[in-house]
């Protein structure tokens, strides 16, 4: 029979083995009763009076008051814990904390564990070490009234956390406006060729300087790290013509480099030749000077000898001159007035030595010696005759 059949003893058939909650209480505890016991224990710990078992009807009101006090105590503990938790905060190495007290700037905290007054101090953490990036792009007018599209990248970081938080409501938006203003001002002061070719690096430097000046005037607390001009493009309608101009400039630059190479090759050679000619001229000059000095010294010595014996010196100079002149001549002069007979000898051939002829017998060493002896004899005879004639003329 089931435990809950009609007419049966329900208490005997209770599956909990108990006669209900009023008998032996061995079943599951009542939730309300367990909550009351917990509140009583908490009240005793906080100094209150717990509920006495078997009390009168007035003990219910006392238990309700104790339960309310326990709830208040628990709420106070939670509030105090929350306040303590909110009073401390941590600032990382990459951050700076700006503390506002009643909405007014109080201080800037460095990295570490810091304390603040809850509900009074307002803390704003700002990253100051990481480099941030902002992009700017637009089509603008140059000084020579041409359109150009410029893509710009700005790298920046927070220099002053206080100015970053307090001076400007939206620093990123202020940076974007300042970048656009600086870029348009500098592009408007440059020509199209400068923006598209050689002036891009200088344009980036000028934009960086002007942008940093704007941010300092705004007090935005931002510092520019670098400005990069990523690309500059002419309008689509003139891109082909611009490419032609670029190719022409590249050709011009190539021709200039070739000319410079040729100049570097030719100029040193010309300078070397010029230096060699200068050295040769200097050597010739020194040679002529030294020869003139030698001739002058020889002439002075000869003058001294001539002053001591003019006749002998004059004759000796005459003979030396004739010997020098006639030694290089193939003609022989013979004095026929004193002898009356003209003698012809091939003295030029005898002095040079007999050369072998084709088809004739070659002369030996003895024949050459005889020819040399005859030549010496003839020359001696001529000198004797010349001396005799000289003495007769005197």
mmCIF file of N, CA, C and O in Angstrom, residues 294-307:
data_model
loop_
_atom_site.group_PDB
_atom_site.id
_atom_site.type_symbol
_atom_site.label_atom_id
_atom_site.label_comp_id
_atom_site.label_asym_id
_atom_site.label_seq_id
_atom_site.Cartn_x
_atom_site.Cartn_y
_atom_site.Cartn_z
ATOM 1 N N UNK A 294 127.690 78.108 -67.420
ATOM 2 C CA UNK A 294 128.947 77.428 -67.764
ATOM 3 C C UNK A 294 129.683 78.140 -68.896
ATOM 4 O O UNK A 294 130.907 78.295 -68.845
ATOM 5 N N UNK A 295 128.950 78.537 -69.943
ATOM 6 C CA UNK A 295 129.573 79.262 -71.053
ATOM 7 C C UNK A 295 130.167 80.580 -70.577
ATOM 8 O O UNK A 295 131.255 81.000 -71.012
ATOM 9 N N UNK A 296 129.458 81.246 -69.680
ATOM 10 C CA UNK A 296 129.975 82.511 -69.155
ATOM 11 C C UNK A 296 131.260 82.292 -68.365
ATOM 12 O O UNK A 296 132.249 83.054 -68.513
ATOM 13 N N UNK A 297 131.276 81.252 -67.551
ATOM 14 C CA UNK A 297 132.490 80.969 -66.779
ATOM 15 C C UNK A 297 133.656 80.609 -67.708
ATOM 16 O O UNK A 297 134.804 81.063 -67.501
ATOM 17 N N UNK A 298 133.362 79.777 -68.756
ATOM 18 C CA UNK A 298 134.436 79.418 -69.705
ATOM 19 C C UNK A 298 134.941 80.633 -70.469
ATOM 20 O O UNK A 298 136.148 80.792 -70.686
ATOM 21 N N UNK A 299 134.009 81.507 -70.830
ATOM 22 C CA UNK A 299 134.426 82.715 -71.556
ATOM 23 C C UNK A 299 135.289 83.609 -70.670
ATOM 24 O O UNK A 299 136.294 84.179 -71.146
ATOM 25 N N UNK A 300 134.934 83.715 -69.406
ATOM 26 C CA UNK A 300 135.746 84.549 -68.514
ATOM 27 C C UNK A 300 137.153 83.968 -68.332
ATOM 28 O O UNK A 300 138.151 84.714 -68.299
ATOM 29 N N UNK A 301 137.219 82.651 -68.221
ATOM 30 C CA UNK A 301 138.551 82.032 -68.129
ATOM 31 C C UNK A 301 139.345 82.233 -69.409
ATOM 32 O O UNK A 301 140.563 82.531 -69.367
ATOM 33 N N UNK A 302 138.680 82.081 -70.569
ATOM 34 C CA UNK A 302 139.370 82.306 -71.844
ATOM 35 C C UNK A 302 139.788 83.760 -72.005
ATOM 36 O O UNK A 302 140.850 84.072 -72.565
ATOM 37 N N UNK A 303 138.980 84.674 -71.507
ATOM 38 C CA UNK A 303 139.338 86.088 -71.576
ATOM 39 C C UNK A 303 140.607 86.382 -70.775
ATOM 40 O O UNK A 303 141.479 87.163 -71.215
ATOM 41 N N UNK A 304 140.730 85.751 -69.652
ATOM 42 C CA UNK A 304 141.942 85.964 -68.854
ATOM 43 C C UNK A 304 143.181 85.449 -69.582
ATOM 44 O O UNK A 304 144.243 86.100 -69.600
ATOM 45 N N UNK A 305 143.034 84.267 -70.234
ATOM 46 C CA UNK A 305 144.171 83.720 -71.002
ATOM 47 C C UNK A 305 144.465 84.595 -72.209
ATOM 48 O O UNK A 305 145.631 84.838 -72.568
ATOM 49 N N UNK A 306 143.428 85.071 -72.883
ATOM 50 C CA UNK A 306 143.624 85.917 -74.056
ATOM 51 C C UNK A 306 144.342 87.217 -73.701
ATOM 52 O O UNK A 306 145.166 87.718 -74.472
ATOM 53 N N UNK A 307 144.015 87.768 -72.563
ATOM 54 C CA UNK A 307 144.689 89.000 -72.149
ATOM 55 C C UNK A 307 146.176 88.781 -71.885
ATOM 56 O O UNK A 307 146.979 89.680 -72.092
#
